[in-house]
Every structure is written in C-alpha cells, then in structure tokens.
PDB file of C-alpha atoms in Angstrom:
ATOM      1  CA  MET A   1     146.627  45.214 123.403  1.00 41.00           C
ATOM      2  CA  THR A   2     149.766  45.800 121.367  1.00 42.00           C
ATOM      3  CA  THR A   3     150.934  43.404 118.705  1.00 41.00           C
ATOM      4  CA  PRO A   4     153.908  41.342 119.944  1.00 44.00           C
ATOM      5  CA  PRO A   5     157.164  41.927 118.085  1.00 43.00           C
ATOM      6  CA  ARG A   6     157.861  39.634 115.131  1.00 42.00           C
ATOM      7  CA  PRO A   7     160.826  37.280 115.349  1.00 44.00           C
ATOM      8  CA  ALA A   8     164.014  38.793 113.948  1.00 41.00           C
ATOM      9  CA  SER A   9     163.943  36.280 111.092  1.00 42.00           C
ATOM     10  CA  ALA A  10     160.506  37.389 109.923  1.00 47.00           C
ATOM     11  CA  VAL A  11     161.242  40.108 107.400  1.00 47.00           C
ATOM     12  CA  PRO A  12     157.992  41.195 105.744  1.00 48.00           C
ATOM     13  CA  PRO A  13     158.031  42.018 102.052  1.00 46.00           C
ATOM     14  CA  VAL A  14     156.460  45.174 100.689  1.00 43.00           C
ATOM     15  CA  ALA A  15     153.432  43.847  98.846  1.00 38.00           C
ATOM     16  CA  ASP A  16     152.850  47.146  97.076  1.00 43.00           C
ATOM     17  CA  SER A  17     156.471  47.157  95.895  1.00 42.00           C
ATOM     18  CA  ASP A  18     156.498  43.870  93.993  1.00 39.00           C
ATOM     19  CA  PRO A  19     159.121  44.409  91.245  1.00 39.00           C
ATOM     20  CA  SER A  20     156.873  42.613  88.761  1.00 37.00           C
ATOM     21  CA  ALA A  21     154.371  45.445  89.176  1.00 39.00           C
ATOM     22  CA  LEU A  22     156.930  48.086  88.193  1.00 43.00           C
ATOM     23  CA  PRO A  23     156.845  49.718  84.765  1.00 46.00           C
ATOM     24  CA  LEU A  24     158.918  47.873  82.160  1.00 52.00           C
ATOM     25  CA  ALA A  25     161.570  50.608  82.036  1.00 54.00           C
ATOM     26  CA  ALA A  26     162.066  50.455  85.810  1.00 50.00           C
ATOM     27  CA  ARG A  27     162.392  46.655  85.731  1.00 53.00           C
ATOM     28  CA  LEU A  28     164.953  46.839  82.928  1.00 58.00           C
ATOM     29  CA  THR A  29     166.974  49.515  84.735  1.00 56.00           C
ATOM     30  CA  ARG A  30     166.967  47.457  87.915  1.00 53.00           C
ATOM     31  CA  GLY A  31     168.164  44.369  86.038  1.00 58.00           C
ATOM     32  CA  VAL A  32     170.943  46.243  84.251  1.00 57.00           C
ATOM     33  CA  ARG A  33     172.231  47.845  87.470  1.00 54.00           C
ATOM     34  CA  ARG A  34     172.394  44.480  89.194  1.00 55.00           C
ATOM     35  CA  ALA A  35     174.045  42.834  86.194  1.00 55.00           C
ATOM     36  CA  LEU A  36     176.729  45.526  86.150  1.00 51.00           C
ATOM     37  CA  GLY A  37     177.312  45.192  89.878  1.00 51.00           C
ATOM     38  CA  VAL A  38     176.464  48.812  90.630  1.00 50.00           C
ATOM     39  CA  ASP A  39     173.449  47.989  92.771  1.00 62.00           C
ATOM     40  CA  ARG A  40     174.101  48.852  96.420  1.00 71.00           C
ATOM     41  CA  GLU A  41     171.733  46.296  97.943  1.00 67.00           C
ATOM     42  CA  LYS A  42     174.132  43.337  98.247  1.00 68.00           C
ATOM     43  CA  ARG A  43     176.988  45.491  99.555  1.00 73.00           C
ATOM     44  CA  TRP A  44     174.850  47.245 102.167  1.00 60.00           C
ATOM     45  CA  ASN A  45     173.266  44.001 103.342  1.00 69.00           C
ATOM     46  CA  THR A  46     176.765  42.602 103.866  1.00 73.00           C
ATOM     47  CA  GLU A  47     177.989  45.722 105.653  1.00 70.00           C
ATOM     48  CA  TYR A  48     174.977  45.774 107.994  1.00 65.00           C
ATOM     49  CA  ALA A  49     175.408  42.065 108.743  1.00 75.00           C
ATOM     50  CA  GLU A  50     179.050  42.714 109.677  1.00 68.00           C
ATOM     51  CA  GLY A  51     178.204  45.697 111.896  1.00 72.00           C
ATOM     52  CA  GLY A  52     179.652  48.181 109.454  1.00 61.00           C
ATOM     53  CA  TRP A  53     176.991  50.836 110.113  1.00 61.00           C
ATOM     54  CA  GLN A  54     177.037  50.842 113.906  1.00 77.00           C
ATOM     55  CA  TRP A  55     178.792  54.235 113.839  1.00 67.00           C
ATOM     56  CA  LEU A  56     175.381  55.772 113.045  1.00 72.00           C
ATOM     57  CA  ARG A  57     174.673  55.290 116.764  1.00 76.00           C
ATOM     58  CA  ASN A  58     177.679  57.340 117.860  1.00 80.00           C
ATOM     59  CA  LEU A  59     177.130  60.483 119.927  1.00 82.00           C
ATOM     60  CA  ASP A  60     178.506  62.691 117.175  1.00 85.00           C
ATOM     61  CA  GLU A  61     175.745  61.462 114.823  1.00 86.00           C
ATOM     62  CA  LEU A  62     172.919  62.267 117.235  1.00 91.00           C
ATOM     63  CA  ALA A  63     172.177  65.888 116.326  1.00 93.00           C
ATOM     64  CA  HIS A  64     170.572  65.464 112.913  1.00 94.00           C
ATOM     65  CA  HIS A  65     168.367  62.605 114.165  1.00 95.00           C
ATOM     66  CA  CYS A  66     167.147  64.799 117.023  1.00 95.00           C
ATOM     67  CA  VAL A  67     166.421  67.811 114.793  1.00 97.00           C
ATOM     68  CA  LEU A  68     164.334  65.615 112.500  1.00 97.00           C
ATOM     69  CA  ALA A  69     162.462  64.175 115.476  1.00 97.00           C
ATOM     70  CA  GLY A  70     161.879  67.695 116.781  1.00 97.00           C
ATOM     71  CA  TYR A  71     160.418  68.738 113.434  1.00 97.00           C
ATOM     72  CA  VAL A  72     157.982  65.802 113.590  1.00 97.00           C
ATOM     73  CA  ALA A  73     156.959  66.698 117.144  1.00 96.00           C
ATOM     74  CA  TYR A  74     156.444  70.386 116.295  1.00 96.00           C
ATOM     75  CA  LEU A  75     155.013  70.263 112.782  1.00 97.00           C
ATOM     76  CA  LYS A  76     152.996  67.021 112.919  1.00 96.00           C
ATOM     77  CA  PRO A  77     152.606  65.878 116.540  1.00 95.00           C
ATOM     78  CA  GLY A  78     151.200  62.370 116.649  1.00 95.00           C
ATOM     79  CA  GLY A  79     151.340  62.157 112.856  1.00 96.00           C
ATOM     80  CA  SER A  80     152.305  59.254 110.617  1.00 97.00           C
ATOM     81  CA  VAL A  81     155.897  58.985 109.385  1.00 97.00           C
ATOM     82  CA  LEU A  82     157.450  57.248 106.381  1.00 98.00           C
ATOM     83  CA  ASP A  83     161.224  56.892 106.886  1.00 97.00           C
ATOM     84  CA  VAL A  84     162.857  56.265 103.494  1.00 97.00           C
ATOM     85  CA  GLY A  85     166.217  54.510 103.792  1.00 94.00           C
ATOM     86  CA  CYS A  86     165.696  53.943 107.503  1.00 95.00           C
ATOM     87  CA  GLY A  87     168.567  51.559 108.159  1.00 91.00           C
ATOM     88  CA  GLU A  88     167.910  49.716 111.395  1.00 90.00           C
ATOM     89  CA  GLY A  89     165.744  52.584 112.686  1.00 92.00           C
ATOM     90  CA  VAL A  90     168.207  54.843 114.522  1.00 93.00           C
ATOM     91  CA  PHE A  91     166.068  57.895 113.739  1.00 95.00           C
ATOM     92  CA  GLN A  92     162.896  56.065 114.786  1.00 95.00           C
ATOM     93  CA  GLU A  93     164.338  55.612 118.266  1.00 94.00           C
ATOM     94  CA  GLN A  94     164.599  59.394 118.655  1.00 94.00           C
ATOM     95  CA  LEU A  95     160.903  59.971 117.900  1.00 95.00           C
ATOM     96  CA  ARG A  96     160.061  58.887 121.456  1.00 92.00           C
ATOM     97  CA  GLY A  97     156.295  59.015 120.983  1.00 88.00           C
ATOM     98  CA  ALA A  98     156.215  62.027 118.647  1.00 90.00           C
ATOM     99  CA  ALA A  99     154.743  59.931 115.820  1.00 92.00           C
ATOM    100  CA  GLY A 100     151.476  58.035 115.907  1.00 92.00           C
ATOM    101  CA  ARG A 101     152.397  55.599 113.119  1.00 95.00           C
ATOM    102  CA  TYR A 102     155.814  54.815 111.669  1.00 97.00           C
ATOM    103  CA  LEU A 103     156.927  52.863 108.615  1.00 96.00           C
ATOM    104  CA  GLY A 104     160.617  52.376 107.827  1.00 96.00           C
ATOM    105  CA  VAL A 105     161.827  51.134 104.432  1.00 95.00           C
ATOM    106  CA  ASP A 106     165.260  49.764 103.553  1.00 92.00           C
ATOM    107  CA  PHE A 107     167.129  46.697 102.317  1.00 90.00           C
ATOM    108  CA  GLU A 108     166.698  43.264 103.868  1.00 89.00           C
ATOM    109  CA  GLU A 109     169.537  43.110 106.428  1.00 90.00           C
ATOM    110  CA  PRO A 110     168.939  46.466 108.183  1.00 91.00           C
ATOM    111  CA  ILE A 111     165.225  45.676 108.276  1.00 93.00           C
ATOM    112  CA  ARG A 112     165.951  42.267 109.793  1.00 92.00           C
ATOM    113  CA  GLN A 113     167.952  44.015 112.501  1.00 91.00           C
ATOM    114  CA  ALA A 114     165.051  46.408 113.181  1.00 93.00           C
ATOM    115  CA  GLN A 115     162.338  43.780 113.587  1.00 93.00           C
ATOM    116  CA  HIS A 116     162.649  43.575 117.371  1.00 93.00           C
ATOM    117  CA  LYS A 117     161.212  47.104 117.531  1.00 93.00           C
ATOM    118  CA  VAL A 118     157.999  46.295 115.645  1.00 94.00           C
ATOM    119  CA  THR A 119     154.797  47.145 117.530  1.00 94.00           C
ATOM    120  CA  GLU A 120     151.210  47.914 116.640  1.00 93.00           C
ATOM    121  CA  HIS A 121     152.305  51.365 115.455  1.00 95.00           C
ATOM    122  CA  VAL A 122     155.895  50.747 114.298  1.00 96.00           C
ATOM    123  CA  ARG A 123     156.675  48.708 111.177  1.00 95.00           C
ATOM    124  CA  PHE A 124     159.752  48.037 109.066  1.00 95.00           C
ATOM    125  CA  VAL A 125     159.510  46.658 105.532  1.00 93.00           C
ATOM    126  CA  VAL A 126     161.963  45.596 102.853  1.00 91.00           C
ATOM    127  CA  GLY A 127     162.080  47.823  99.789  1.00 89.00           C
ATOM    128  CA  ASP A 128     164.361  49.776  97.454  1.00 90.00           C
ATOM    129  CA  MET A 129     163.668  53.506  97.825  1.00 92.00           C
ATOM    130  CA  ASN A 130     163.802  53.890  94.039  1.00 91.00           C
ATOM    131  CA  GLU A 131     161.034  51.335  93.579  1.00 89.00           C
ATOM    132  CA  PHE A 132     158.997  51.517  96.764  1.00 93.00           C
ATOM    133  CA  THR A 133     155.310  52.281  96.423  1.00 93.00           C
ATOM    134  CA  THR A 134     152.386  52.185  98.838  1.00 93.00           C
ATOM    135  CA  SER A 135     148.668  52.851  99.077  1.00 93.00           C
ATOM    136  CA  GLU A 136     149.183  54.426 102.523  1.00 95.00           C
ATOM    137  CA  ARG A 137     149.409  58.173 103.126  1.00 97.00           C
ATOM    138  CA  PHE A 138     151.737  59.839 105.621  1.00 97.00           C
ATOM    139  CA  ASP A 139     151.883  63.188 107.401  1.00 97.00           C
ATOM    140  CA  VAL A 140     155.679  63.224 107.177  1.00 98.00           C
ATOM    141  CA  ILE A 141     158.152  61.650 104.761  1.00 98.00           C
ATOM    142  CA  VAL A 142     161.750  61.596 105.987  1.00 98.00           C
ATOM    143  CA  PHE A 143     164.931  61.274 103.930  1.00 98.00           C
ATOM    144  CA  ASN A 144     167.593  61.094 106.623  1.00 96.00           C
ATOM    145  CA  GLU A 145     170.967  60.970 104.849  1.00 92.00           C
ATOM    146  CA  SER A 146     169.324  58.889 102.107  1.00 94.00           C
ATOM    147  CA  ILE A 147     168.244  61.409  99.469  1.00 95.00           C
ATOM    148  CA  TYR A 148     171.581  60.969  97.649  1.00 92.00           C
ATOM    149  CA  TYR A 149     170.575  57.468  96.599  1.00 90.00           C
ATOM    150  CA  LEU A 150     167.591  58.421  94.478  1.00 93.00           C
ATOM    151  CA  HIS A 151     168.609  57.648  90.912  1.00 90.00           C
ATOM    152  CA  ASP A 152     166.896  60.858  89.743  1.00 94.00           C
ATOM    153  CA  LEU A 153     166.586  63.398  92.555  1.00 95.00           C
ATOM    154  CA  MET A 154     163.614  65.466  91.443  1.00 96.00           C
ATOM    155  CA  ALA A 155     161.706  62.675  89.729  1.00 95.00           C
ATOM    156  CA  GLY A 156     162.251  60.498  92.781  1.00 95.00           C
ATOM    157  CA  LEU A 157     160.956  63.152  95.166  1.00 96.00           C
ATOM    158  CA  ALA A 158     157.951  63.813  92.929  1.00 95.00           C
ATOM    159  CA  ARG A 159     157.154  60.096  92.990  1.00 95.00           C
ATOM    160  CA  TYR A 160     156.875  60.243  96.785  1.00 97.00           C
ATOM    161  CA  GLU A 161     154.511  63.245  96.831  1.00 97.00           C
ATOM    162  CA  PRO A 162     151.361  61.110  96.344  1.00 96.00           C
ATOM    163  CA  PHE A 163     152.283  59.232  99.528  1.00 97.00           C
ATOM    164  CA  LEU A 164     151.810  62.454 101.542  1.00 97.00           C
ATOM    165  CA  THR A 165     148.583  63.658 103.083  1.00 97.00           C
ATOM    166  CA  ASP A 166     147.155  66.905 101.666  1.00 97.00           C
ATOM    167  CA  ASP A 167     149.005  68.897 104.347  1.00 97.00           C
ATOM    168  CA  GLY A 168     152.054  66.661 104.534  1.00 97.00           C
ATOM    169  CA  VAL A 169     155.648  67.688 105.223  1.00 98.00           C
ATOM    170  CA  ILE A 170     158.950  66.451 103.790  1.00 98.00           C
ATOM    171  CA  LEU A 171     162.025  66.332 106.045  1.00 98.00           C
ATOM    172  CA  ILE A 172     165.492  66.015 104.515  1.00 98.00           C
ATOM    173  CA  SER A 173     168.901  65.800 106.182  1.00 97.00           C
ATOM    174  CA  MET A 174     172.104  65.882 104.157  1.00 96.00           C
ATOM    175  CA  HIS A 175     175.773  65.752 105.002  1.00 90.00           C
ATOM    176  CA  GLY A 176     177.401  69.157 104.571  1.00 88.00           C
ATOM    177  CA  LYS A 177     179.651  68.241 101.675  1.00 85.00           C
ATOM    178  CA  GLU A 178     180.022  70.961  99.078  1.00 86.00           C
ATOM    179  CA  ARG A 179     178.659  68.751  96.307  1.00 87.00           C
ATOM    180  CA  ASN A 180     175.372  68.458  98.182  1.00 91.00           C
ATOM    181  CA  ASP A 181     174.771  72.206  97.848  1.00 93.00           C
ATOM    182  CA  ALA A 182     173.720  71.511  94.260  1.00 93.00           C
ATOM    183  CA  LEU A 183     171.119  69.018  95.511  1.00 95.00           C
ATOM    184  CA  TRP A 184     169.637  71.632  97.849  1.00 97.00           C
ATOM    185  CA  THR A 185     169.503  74.102  94.968  1.00 96.00           C
ATOM    186  CA  GLN A 186     167.493  71.640  92.883  1.00 96.00           C
ATOM    187  CA  ILE A 187     165.175  70.782  95.757  1.00 97.00           C
ATOM    188  CA  GLU A 188     164.428  74.420  96.507  1.00 95.00           C
ATOM    189  CA  THR A 189     163.259  75.060  92.942  1.00 96.00           C
ATOM    190  CA  ARG A 190     160.128  73.068  93.776  1.00 97.00           C
ATOM    191  CA  TYR A 191     159.731  72.743  97.550  1.00 97.00           C
ATOM    192  CA  ARG A 192     158.943  75.557  99.973  1.00 96.00           C
ATOM    193  CA  GLN A 193     161.123  75.739 103.060  1.00 97.00           C
ATOM    194  CA  LEU A 194     159.496  75.934 106.492  1.00 97.00           C
ATOM    195  CA  ASP A 195     162.745  75.831 108.430  1.00 97.00           C
ATOM    196  CA  ALA A 196     166.383  74.795 108.153  1.00 97.00           C
ATOM    197  CA  VAL A 197     169.112  73.980 110.657  1.00 97.00           C
ATOM    198  CA  THR A 198     172.829  73.520 109.987  1.00 96.00           C
ATOM    199  CA  MET A 199     174.839  71.814 112.702  1.00 96.00           C
ATOM    200  CA  THR A 200     178.507  70.907 113.158  1.00 95.00           C
ATOM    201  CA  ASN A 201     179.843  68.235 115.503  1.00 93.00           C
ATOM    202  CA  HIS A 202     183.114  68.243 117.452  1.00 93.00           C
ATOM    203  CA  ARG A 203     184.974  66.692 114.517  1.00 91.00           C
ATOM    204  CA  GLY A 204     183.886  69.468 112.189  1.00 92.00           C
ATOM    205  CA  ILE A 205     181.372  67.285 110.320  1.00 91.00           C
ATOM    206  CA  ARG A 206     178.383  69.325 109.208  1.00 94.00           C
ATOM    207  CA  TRP A 207     174.770  68.493 108.353  1.00 95.00           C
ATOM    208  CA  THR A 208     171.887  70.565 107.062  1.00 96.00           C
ATOM    209  CA  THR A 209     168.356  69.494 107.906  1.00 97.00           C
ATOM    210  CA  LYS A 210     165.281  71.099 106.353  1.00 98.00           C
ATOM    211  CA  ALA A 211     161.504  70.968 106.716  1.00 98.00           C
ATOM    212  CA  LEU A 212     159.794  71.443 103.355  1.00 98.00           C
ATOM    213  CA  VAL A 213     156.374  71.280 101.724  1.00 97.00           C
ATOM    214  CA  SER A 214     155.428  70.525  98.132  1.00 95.00           C
ATOM    215  CA  PRO A 215     153.730  73.164  95.959  1.00 93.00           C
ATOM    216  CA  ASN A 216     150.358  71.469  96.422  1.00 89.00           C
ATOM    217  CA  SER A 217     150.585  71.005 100.178  1.00 93.00           C
ATOM    218  CA  ARG A 218     147.890  72.606 102.312  1.00 95.00           C
ATOM    219  CA  TYR A 219     150.163  72.776 105.335  1.00 95.00           C
ATOM    220  CA  GLU A 220     150.002  75.976 107.329  1.00 92.00           C
ATOM    221  CA  LEU A 221     152.761  76.719 109.807  1.00 91.00           C
ATOM    222  CA  PRO A 222     151.407  77.564 113.264  1.00 86.00           C
ATOM    223  CA  THR A 223     151.511  81.282 114.061  1.00 89.00           C
ATOM    224  CA  GLN A 224     155.022  82.292 115.077  1.00 89.00           C
ATOM    225  CA  ALA A 225     155.807  84.879 117.734  1.00 91.00           C
ATOM    226  CA  PRO A 226     157.362  88.125 116.403  1.00 90.00           C
TER     227      PRO A 226
END
C-alpha cells in the first residue's frame, strides 16, 4: 500500500537541518543575512504564494527539465534523487518513474504547494540549500537552476558530496548567461564531466545541463557504441 498524500498544510520540517545544530559561524551568517534583509526566503515564499513562479511550467522551460530526467533514467535508472532547490517539484513531474526515491528541498511556500504529490517514494521537505543536511544517501543530486544560490559555490558543492552514494552522480542545469560561464569553469576544476547538453528555446533563451561525478566517485559510464 502507498502512503496517502499529506494535507497541503502539513509541511514537514527537516529534522537533520535544525539551525541550532549548525556550526556557530553558519548560524551567525544566517542571522546577519536575515537582519540585513538580503535573505531570499521571505521574498520567494511571497512570490510562490502569489503565483509568481508559475512560468516555470511554460512549454519553453520544458527542455532542461527533460534532459535532467533523461540523465537520471540513463545513468541511474530507479535510483534515489535529491533535488536541491526543487520549487514545487516541476522537475520531479518529468521523472515519470525514472527514480525509485525522491526528496525535494526548498523554502516553506513552494514545499507547501508540492505536498499533494507526496507518496511512499516522493517527499518534499523545508530547508535552505545552504544549511540543509541529511543522513540519507542519494544516487543523484540535482541542482536545477539553483546552483547560483549557494553562498560559496565550491564549498557548497563539496558539502553535498557526502550525501552521494559511492557511485553517485551530480546533475546541474544553468541558464546560459555569460556570467555563468565562470561558474562552469570553477565546477570543472573538480568534477569530471560525463555529458553536457546546451539547448536554446524559441525565444533564444539558452541553458546548459551537465552530468558530473566527483573525484572520489566510483561511477562507471556504461560502454558507449563507437
């Protein structure tokens, strides 16, 4: 039997991400950012509540979600997925059975909107990607248009590596703005690329999506035809 969906009002906290358990420096940084009004949480919760992110469901946004889902299906069929900065789970909807277990993490309002999709194998939890921690391990960690919001790109990515299985894969999609080329350059100093796709929609908006592994990953790409 599958677990019935939780009511939309039931937004589960992330027990492993209790701010009081964070290192002192991280707690101080979090407090300062909120005091200065530069924390995005309140603004994004308001925007999601007002429907301000519904454009993520538009046809011209579909391609990068589908490429990511295809990578999961090909590289880790039936594997577990951690979706960091998941919003209301638009990418999760494109997995269509490719993943065996899914966990999406984001701020309170998008997670509230995603709760109707919760099943025995699909969960959504409230957490800040810069503070989130977990004792679970995942075959795939996805940063779908969310990698920009790590306070420290490389330190943030390294912090997620322990959440991967020994042969885990990291999937990243970024908007094709010129300033993001520098982020890819940093990422590629540490992570080995399995594949990359760049796509452009009818409005000329471009994304690059990559499948990567960490230096310690035991992942072996299936034999490719010549």
